[in-house]
XYZ file of C-alpha atoms in Angstrom:
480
model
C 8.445 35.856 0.265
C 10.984 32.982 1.412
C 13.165 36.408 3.893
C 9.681 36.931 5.018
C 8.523 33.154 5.605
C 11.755 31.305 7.162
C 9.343 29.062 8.603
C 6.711 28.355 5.643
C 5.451 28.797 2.172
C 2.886 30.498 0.148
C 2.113 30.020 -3.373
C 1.265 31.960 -6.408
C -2.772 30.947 -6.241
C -2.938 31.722 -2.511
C -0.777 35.380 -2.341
C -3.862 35.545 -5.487
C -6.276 34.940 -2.698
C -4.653 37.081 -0.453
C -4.321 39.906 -2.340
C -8.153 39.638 -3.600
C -9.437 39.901 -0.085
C -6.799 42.609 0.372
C -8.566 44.921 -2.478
C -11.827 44.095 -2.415
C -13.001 42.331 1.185
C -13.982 39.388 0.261
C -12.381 35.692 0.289
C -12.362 34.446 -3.158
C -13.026 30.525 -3.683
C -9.824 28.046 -3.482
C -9.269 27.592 -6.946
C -9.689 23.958 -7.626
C -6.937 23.066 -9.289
C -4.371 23.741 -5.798
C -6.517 22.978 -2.956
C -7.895 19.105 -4.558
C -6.353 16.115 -5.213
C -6.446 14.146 -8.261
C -7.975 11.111 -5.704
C -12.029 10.320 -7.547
C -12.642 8.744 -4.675
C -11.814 11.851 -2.391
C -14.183 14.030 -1.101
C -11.575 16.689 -0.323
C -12.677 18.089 3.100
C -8.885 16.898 4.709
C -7.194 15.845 1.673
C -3.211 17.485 1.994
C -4.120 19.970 -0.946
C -6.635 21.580 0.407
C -4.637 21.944 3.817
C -1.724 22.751 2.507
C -4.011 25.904 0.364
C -5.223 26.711 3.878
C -1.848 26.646 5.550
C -0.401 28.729 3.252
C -3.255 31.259 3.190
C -3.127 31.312 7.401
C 1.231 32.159 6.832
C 0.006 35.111 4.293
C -2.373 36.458 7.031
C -0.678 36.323 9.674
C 2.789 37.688 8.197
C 1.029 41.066 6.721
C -0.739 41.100 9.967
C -4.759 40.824 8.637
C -6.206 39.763 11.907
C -9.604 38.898 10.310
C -8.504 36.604 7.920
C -6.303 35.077 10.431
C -9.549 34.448 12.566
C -11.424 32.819 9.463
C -8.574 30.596 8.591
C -8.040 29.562 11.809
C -11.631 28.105 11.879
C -10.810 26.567 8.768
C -7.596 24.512 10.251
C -10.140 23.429 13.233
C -12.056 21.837 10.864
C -9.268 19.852 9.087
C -7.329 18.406 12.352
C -10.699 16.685 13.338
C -11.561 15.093 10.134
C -7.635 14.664 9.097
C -4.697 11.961 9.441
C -1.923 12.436 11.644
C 0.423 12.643 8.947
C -1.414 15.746 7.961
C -2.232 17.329 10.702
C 2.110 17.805 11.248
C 1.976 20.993 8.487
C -1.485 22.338 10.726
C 0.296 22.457 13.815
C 3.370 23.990 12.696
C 1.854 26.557 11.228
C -0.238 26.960 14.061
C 3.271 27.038 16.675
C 4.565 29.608 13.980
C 1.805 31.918 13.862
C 1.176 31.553 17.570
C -2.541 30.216 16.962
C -2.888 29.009 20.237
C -6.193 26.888 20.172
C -5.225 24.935 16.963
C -1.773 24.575 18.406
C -3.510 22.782 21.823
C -5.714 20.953 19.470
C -3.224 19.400 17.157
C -0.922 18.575 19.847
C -3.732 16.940 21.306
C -4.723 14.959 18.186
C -0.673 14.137 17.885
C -0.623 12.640 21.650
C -3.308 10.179 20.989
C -2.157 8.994 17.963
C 0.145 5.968 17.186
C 3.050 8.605 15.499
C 6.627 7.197 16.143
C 9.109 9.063 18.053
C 11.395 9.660 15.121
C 8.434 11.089 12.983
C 7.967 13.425 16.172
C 11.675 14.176 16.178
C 12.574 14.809 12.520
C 8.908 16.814 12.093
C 7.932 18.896 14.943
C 9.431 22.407 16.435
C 11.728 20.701 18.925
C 10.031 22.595 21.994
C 6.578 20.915 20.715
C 8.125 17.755 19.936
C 9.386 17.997 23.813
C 5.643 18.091 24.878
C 4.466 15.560 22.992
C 6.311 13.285 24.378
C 6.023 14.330 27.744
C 2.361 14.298 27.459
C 2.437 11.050 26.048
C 4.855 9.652 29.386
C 1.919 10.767 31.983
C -0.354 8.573 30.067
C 1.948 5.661 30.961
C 1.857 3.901 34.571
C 4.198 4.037 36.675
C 4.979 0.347 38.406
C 7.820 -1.968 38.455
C 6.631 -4.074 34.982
C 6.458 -0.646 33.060
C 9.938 0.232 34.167
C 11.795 -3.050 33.406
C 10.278 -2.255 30.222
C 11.185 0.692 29.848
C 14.276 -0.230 30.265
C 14.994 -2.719 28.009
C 13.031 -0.195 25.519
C 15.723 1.963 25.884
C 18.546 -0.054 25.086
C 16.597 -0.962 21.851
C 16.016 2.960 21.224
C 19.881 3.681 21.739
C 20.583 1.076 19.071
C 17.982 2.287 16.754
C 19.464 5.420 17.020
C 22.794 4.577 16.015
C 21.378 3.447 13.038
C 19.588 6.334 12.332
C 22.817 8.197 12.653
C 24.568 6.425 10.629
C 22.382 6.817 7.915
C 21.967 10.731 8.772
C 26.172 10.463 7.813
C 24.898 8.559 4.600
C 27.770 6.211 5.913
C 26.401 2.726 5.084
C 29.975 1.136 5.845
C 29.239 2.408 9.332
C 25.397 0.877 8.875
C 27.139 -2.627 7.909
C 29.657 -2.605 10.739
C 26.826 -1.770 13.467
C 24.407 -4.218 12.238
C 27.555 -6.677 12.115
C 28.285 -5.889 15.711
C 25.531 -5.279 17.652
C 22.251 -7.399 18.363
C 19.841 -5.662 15.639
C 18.256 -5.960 12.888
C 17.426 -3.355 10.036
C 13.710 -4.484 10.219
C 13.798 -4.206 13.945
C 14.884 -0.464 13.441
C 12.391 -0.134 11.044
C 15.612 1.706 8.910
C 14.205 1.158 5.075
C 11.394 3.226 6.352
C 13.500 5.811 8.310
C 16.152 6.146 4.503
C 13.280 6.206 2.707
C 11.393 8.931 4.450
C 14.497 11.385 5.668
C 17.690 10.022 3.792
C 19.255 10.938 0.027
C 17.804 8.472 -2.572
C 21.431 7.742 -3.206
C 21.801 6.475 0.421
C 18.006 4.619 0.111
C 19.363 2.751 -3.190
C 22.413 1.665 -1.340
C 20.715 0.797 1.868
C 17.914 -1.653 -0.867
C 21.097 -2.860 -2.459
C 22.062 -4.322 0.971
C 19.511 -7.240 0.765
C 19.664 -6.934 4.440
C 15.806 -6.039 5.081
C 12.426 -7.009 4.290
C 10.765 -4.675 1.787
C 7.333 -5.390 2.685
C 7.668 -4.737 6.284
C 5.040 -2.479 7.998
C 6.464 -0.353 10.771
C 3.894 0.137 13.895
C 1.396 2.308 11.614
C 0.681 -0.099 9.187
C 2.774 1.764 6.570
C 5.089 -1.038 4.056
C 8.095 1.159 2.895
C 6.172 1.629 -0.621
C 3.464 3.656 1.621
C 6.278 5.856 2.985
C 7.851 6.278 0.014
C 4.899 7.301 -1.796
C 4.303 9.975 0.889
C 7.939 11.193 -0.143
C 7.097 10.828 -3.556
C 10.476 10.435 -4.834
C 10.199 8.357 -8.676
C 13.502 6.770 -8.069
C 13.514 5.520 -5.034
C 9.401 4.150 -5.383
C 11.246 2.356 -9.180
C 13.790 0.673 -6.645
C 11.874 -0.290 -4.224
C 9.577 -2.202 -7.526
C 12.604 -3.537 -8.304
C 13.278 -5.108 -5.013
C 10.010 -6.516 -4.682
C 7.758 -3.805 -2.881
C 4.293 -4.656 -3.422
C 2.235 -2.367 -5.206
C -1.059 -3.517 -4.061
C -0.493 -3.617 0.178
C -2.393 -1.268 1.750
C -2.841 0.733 4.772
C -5.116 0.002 7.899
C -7.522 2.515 6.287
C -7.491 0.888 2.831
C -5.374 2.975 1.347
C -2.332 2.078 -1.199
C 0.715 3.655 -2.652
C -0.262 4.527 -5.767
C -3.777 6.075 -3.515
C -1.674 7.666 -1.302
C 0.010 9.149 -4.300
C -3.288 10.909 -5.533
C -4.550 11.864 -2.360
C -1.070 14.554 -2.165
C -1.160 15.267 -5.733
C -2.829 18.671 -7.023
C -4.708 18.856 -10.059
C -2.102 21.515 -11.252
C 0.744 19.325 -10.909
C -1.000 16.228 -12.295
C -2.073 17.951 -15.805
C 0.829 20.028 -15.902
C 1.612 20.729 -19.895
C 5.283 19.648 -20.596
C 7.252 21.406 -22.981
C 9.540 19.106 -25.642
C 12.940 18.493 -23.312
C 11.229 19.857 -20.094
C 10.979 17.667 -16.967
C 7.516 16.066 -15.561
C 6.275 16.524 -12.879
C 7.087 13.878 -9.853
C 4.158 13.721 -8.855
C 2.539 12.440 -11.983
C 5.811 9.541 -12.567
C 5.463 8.155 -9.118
C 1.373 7.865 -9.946
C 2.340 6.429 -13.673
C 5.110 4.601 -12.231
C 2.708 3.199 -9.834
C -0.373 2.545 -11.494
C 1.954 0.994 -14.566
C 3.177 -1.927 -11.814
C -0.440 -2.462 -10.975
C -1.541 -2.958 -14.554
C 1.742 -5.176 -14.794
C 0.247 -7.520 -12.253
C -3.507 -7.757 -12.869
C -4.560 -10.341 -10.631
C -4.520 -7.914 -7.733
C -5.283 -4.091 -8.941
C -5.413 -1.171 -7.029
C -8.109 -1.116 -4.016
C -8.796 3.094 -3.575
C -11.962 1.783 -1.618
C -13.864 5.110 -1.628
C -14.112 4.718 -5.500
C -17.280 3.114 -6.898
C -15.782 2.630 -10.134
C -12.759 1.008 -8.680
C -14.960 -1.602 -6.783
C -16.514 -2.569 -9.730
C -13.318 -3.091 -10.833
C -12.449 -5.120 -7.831
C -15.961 -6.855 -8.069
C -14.835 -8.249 -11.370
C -11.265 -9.280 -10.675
C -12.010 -11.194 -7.999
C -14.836 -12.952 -9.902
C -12.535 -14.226 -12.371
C -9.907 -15.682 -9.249
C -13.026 -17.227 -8.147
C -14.420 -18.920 -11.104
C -10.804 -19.926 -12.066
C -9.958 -21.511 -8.625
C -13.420 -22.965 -9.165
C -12.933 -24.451 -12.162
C -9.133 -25.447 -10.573
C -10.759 -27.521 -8.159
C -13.111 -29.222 -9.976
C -10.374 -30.229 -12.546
C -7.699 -30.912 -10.617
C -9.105 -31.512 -7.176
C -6.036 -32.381 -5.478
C -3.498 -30.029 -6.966
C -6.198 -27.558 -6.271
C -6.382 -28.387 -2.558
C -3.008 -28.515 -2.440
C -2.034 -25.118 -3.798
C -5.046 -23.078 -1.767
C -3.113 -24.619 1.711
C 0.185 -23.129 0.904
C -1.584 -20.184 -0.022
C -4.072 -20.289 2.609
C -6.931 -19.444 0.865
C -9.041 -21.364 2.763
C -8.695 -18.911 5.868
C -10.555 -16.591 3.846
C -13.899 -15.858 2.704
C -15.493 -17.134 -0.316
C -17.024 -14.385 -2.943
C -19.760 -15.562 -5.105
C -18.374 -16.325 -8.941
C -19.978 -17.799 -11.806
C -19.909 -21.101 -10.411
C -21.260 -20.199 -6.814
C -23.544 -17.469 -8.468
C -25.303 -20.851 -10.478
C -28.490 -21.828 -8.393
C -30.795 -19.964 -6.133
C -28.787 -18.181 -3.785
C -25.223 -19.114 -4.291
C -23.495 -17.377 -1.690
C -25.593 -14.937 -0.472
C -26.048 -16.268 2.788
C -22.025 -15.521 3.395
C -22.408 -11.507 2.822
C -23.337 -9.105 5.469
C -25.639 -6.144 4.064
C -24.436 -4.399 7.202
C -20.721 -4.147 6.130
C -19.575 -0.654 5.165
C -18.183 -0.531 1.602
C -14.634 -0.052 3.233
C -15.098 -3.780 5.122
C -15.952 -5.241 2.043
C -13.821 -3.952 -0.113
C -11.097 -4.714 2.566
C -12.484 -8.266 2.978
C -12.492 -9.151 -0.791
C -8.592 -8.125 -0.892
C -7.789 -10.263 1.323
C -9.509 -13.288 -0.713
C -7.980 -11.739 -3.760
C -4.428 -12.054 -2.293
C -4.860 -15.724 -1.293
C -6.618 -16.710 -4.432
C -3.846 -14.873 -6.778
C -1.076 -16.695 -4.644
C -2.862 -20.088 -5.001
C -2.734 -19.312 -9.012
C 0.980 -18.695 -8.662
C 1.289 -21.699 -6.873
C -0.608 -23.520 -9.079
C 1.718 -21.911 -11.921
C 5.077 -22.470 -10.084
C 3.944 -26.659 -9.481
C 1.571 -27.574 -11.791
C 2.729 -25.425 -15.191
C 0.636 -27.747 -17.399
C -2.542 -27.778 -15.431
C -2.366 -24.076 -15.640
C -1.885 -23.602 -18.704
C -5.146 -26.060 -19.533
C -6.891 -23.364 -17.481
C -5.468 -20.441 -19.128
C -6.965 -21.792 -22.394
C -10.065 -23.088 -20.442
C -10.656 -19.830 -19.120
C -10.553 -18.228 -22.721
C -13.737 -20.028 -23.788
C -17.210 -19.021 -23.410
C -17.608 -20.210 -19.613
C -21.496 -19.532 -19.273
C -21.834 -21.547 -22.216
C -19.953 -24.774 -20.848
C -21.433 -24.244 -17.389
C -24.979 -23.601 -17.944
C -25.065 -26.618 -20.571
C -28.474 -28.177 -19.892
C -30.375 -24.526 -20.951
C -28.525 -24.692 -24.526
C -30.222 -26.116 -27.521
C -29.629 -29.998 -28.760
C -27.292 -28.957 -31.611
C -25.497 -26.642 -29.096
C -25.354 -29.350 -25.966
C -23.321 -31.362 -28.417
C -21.177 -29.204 -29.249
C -20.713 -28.773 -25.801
C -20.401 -31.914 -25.007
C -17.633 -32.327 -27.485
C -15.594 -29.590 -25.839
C -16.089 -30.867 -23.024
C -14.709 -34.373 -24.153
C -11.711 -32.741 -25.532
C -11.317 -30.649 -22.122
C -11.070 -33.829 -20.087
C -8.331 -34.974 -22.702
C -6.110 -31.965 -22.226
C -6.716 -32.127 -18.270
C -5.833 -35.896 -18.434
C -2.565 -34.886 -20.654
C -1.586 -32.115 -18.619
C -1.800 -34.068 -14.931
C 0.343 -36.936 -16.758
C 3.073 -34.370 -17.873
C 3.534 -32.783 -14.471
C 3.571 -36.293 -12.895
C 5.895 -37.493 -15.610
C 8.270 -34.449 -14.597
C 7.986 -34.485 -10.760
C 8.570 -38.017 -10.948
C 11.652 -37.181 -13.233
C 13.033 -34.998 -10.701
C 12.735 -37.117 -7.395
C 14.339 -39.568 -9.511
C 17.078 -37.418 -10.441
C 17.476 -36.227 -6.860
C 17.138 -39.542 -4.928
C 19.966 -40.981 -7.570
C 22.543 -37.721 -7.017
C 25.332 -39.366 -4.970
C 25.988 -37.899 -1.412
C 29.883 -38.548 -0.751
C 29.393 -40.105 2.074
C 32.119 -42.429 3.201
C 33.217 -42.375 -0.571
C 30.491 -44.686 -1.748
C 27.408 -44.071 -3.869
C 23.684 -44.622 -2.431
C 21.242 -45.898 -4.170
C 17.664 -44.536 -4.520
C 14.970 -46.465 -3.557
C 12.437 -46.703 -6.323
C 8.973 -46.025 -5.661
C 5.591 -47.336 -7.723
């Protein structure tokens, strides 16, 4: 099969296919298992499977010449470019410059123009010829006066740059990499080159490149896409585990709401996923960058996973974000000014309050805030960001105030309806109450004198460090 597709691939279930409607006349059903994704959330009507199980169907028809099915299939790819990513429409049109298809050709191109795809995705993708077209398509869209040029310009001495990084890293010379970025007026971020390794380079190369401490992990390049993202598209274990290890984060998504460990899924076939491993035999890739994945998530519960086209995961989400709330809530009202203090460096306040516990208490709480009219993808894209800023002010909250958090930790342990909604309890039970609540205020008092005690320890310490100036000693000033 490979001497009679240079250009493409068809696997066992679809030369199945093939050879069904080659005895008997009819198109059999795309077995599940290769033309899905393991994504709940997905409906599968442009997931990569099931284009992929159509691409590779199209390169059996149109290599044994069965005009007919070519013709069907072809009406099938027309009805993935519209409904597909960019990312995925790329194996559509080649197969469609391959097998000379014509009208899906013109209509993936088209799709290709109008989107936001880089250059070097064009480049290190496409046919060259097509790649050619693209972006001479995409330069008649662009005006023509004098601002555009100077632009244009200076564009292109940023492009020739880029490219010399991109070379270098095509050598897998990072020496080279080093010296460039030494010599010439350019960042790695500004060449977006952790997302170029990770997408086109050996992992080898990638881990080096990480081990550089030269770029910024979490960058997004102009689609949105951190390095995790891209990575998770190449779906390469080690180099998702490094880029962990550096400090990716798990939890970013895309414009569209989708994550890495998402992303993951949504190119992941059922057959793959629930492959049965034999003692000493390898797993599949697929399934350690998901475990890899969803294992980091886990690792770091206050923000989960946000697939927002699963109901179960926004449940999920609904009850995460609850808890931030009612512990933030519970934050402020203890410690009011340590509270304040950690949501501005987090800036939580930017964000939109969801009702907890404590807002829910009352007749409304804060329904008057939510908008029936949001989709479930705004929502669910809204309440991430107030997750983020509410999990940072926590690790604020940890990182200055240890002993005020850990009074919440315990605080949050307890039976919170029951301490909130005391007036509803019974008499012997509103004294119990009130006991806790007694010995609450003790370990809040207790816990604000400790971290005063040591903050006031270490401007102390810091104010009396001598500074070598002029030989002589300064003294610190002491402050009541």
């Amino acid at each position: 099969m490979s001497d009679l597709l240079p250009y493409g691939n068809v696997g066992y279930e679809a030369f199945l296919v093939f050879l069904s409607y080659v005895y008997t006349g009819k198109v059999k059903a795309s077995p599940v298992e290769v033309s899905t994704c393991v994504d709940d959330g997905c409906l599968h009507v442009a997931c990569r499977p099931a284009i992929s199980f159509a691409v590779e169907l199209t390169y059996a028809a149109s290599v044994f010449q069965v005009p007919e099915l070519v013709s069907l299939f072809q009406r099938r790819l027309l009805n993935f470019v519209d409904k597909a990513i960019v990312e995925d429409v790329i194996p559509i049109l080649v197969v469609a410059f391959h097998c000379q298809l014509q009208q899906v050709l013109s209509r993936c191109i088209d799709q290709v123009v109008r989107s936001d795809l880089d250059t070097i995705s064009l480049e290190k993708e496409l046919p060259f010829e097509v790649a050619q077209n693209v972006r001479s398509l995409r330069n008649n869209f662009q005006d023509n006066d004098e601002h555009t040029v100077e632009v244009e310009s200076e564009g292109a001495i940023l492009e020739k740059r880029i490219k010399s990084i991109h070379k270098a890293l095509d050598c897998d010379d990072v020496e080279l990499l080093n010296l460039i970025l030494d010599e010439s007026k350019i960042t790695l971020d500004e060449a977006c080159a952790l997302h170029y390794v990770v997408s086109y380079c050996d992992k080898k190369v990638a881990k080096e490149v990480l081990d550089l401490n030269r770029a910024d992990v979490n960058l997004r390049n102009s689609r949105g896409y951190t390095v995790l993202h891209v990575a998770a598209m190449r779906k390469e274990p080690s180099i998702i585990v490094s880029l962990l290890n550096k400090g990716a984060n798990a939890s970013d998504t895309t414009h569209d709401g989708q994550s890495a460990v998402s992303i993951c899924r949504r190119l992941t076939r059922p057959k793959d996923y629930h492959a049965k491993i034999e003692h000493g035999q390898e797993t599949n890739k697929d399934r350690i960058c998901i475990d890899v994945l969803e294992r980091e998530i886990r690792r770091n519960p206050m923000i989960g996973d946000v697939s927002v086209c699963s109901s179960e995961v926004a449940d999920d989400l609904h009850m995460k974000l609850i808890n931030l709330e009612n512990r933030v809530a519970f934050a402020r009202l203890l410690f009011p000014s340590e509270a304040k203090l950690a949501m501005e460096i987090a800036h939580a306040q930017t964000t939109s309050e969801f009702p907890g516990l404590l807002g829910s208490k009352g007749s409304n709480g804060n329904l008057r805030e939510m908008d029936l009219n949001e989709t479930p993808l705004v929502q669910n894209k809204r309440m991430l960001s107030r997750m983020e800023a509410l999990s940072r002010t926590v690790e604020m909250g940890r990182r200055y105030f240890p002993h005020c958090s850990a009074v919440l930790d315990n605080f949050m342990k307890d039976e919170l309806h029951e301490l909130v909604d005391m007036e509803n309890s019974a008499l012997e039970e509103q004294e119990i109450k009130r006991t806790r609540y007694v010995e609450l205020k003790e370990e809040v008092q207790r816990a604000f004198t400790k971290d005063k005690a040591e903050l006031d320890r270490g401007l102390s310490s810091s104010m009396n460090t001598p500074t070598g100036r002029h030989g002589g000693k300064n003294k610190a000033r002491k402050y009541s």
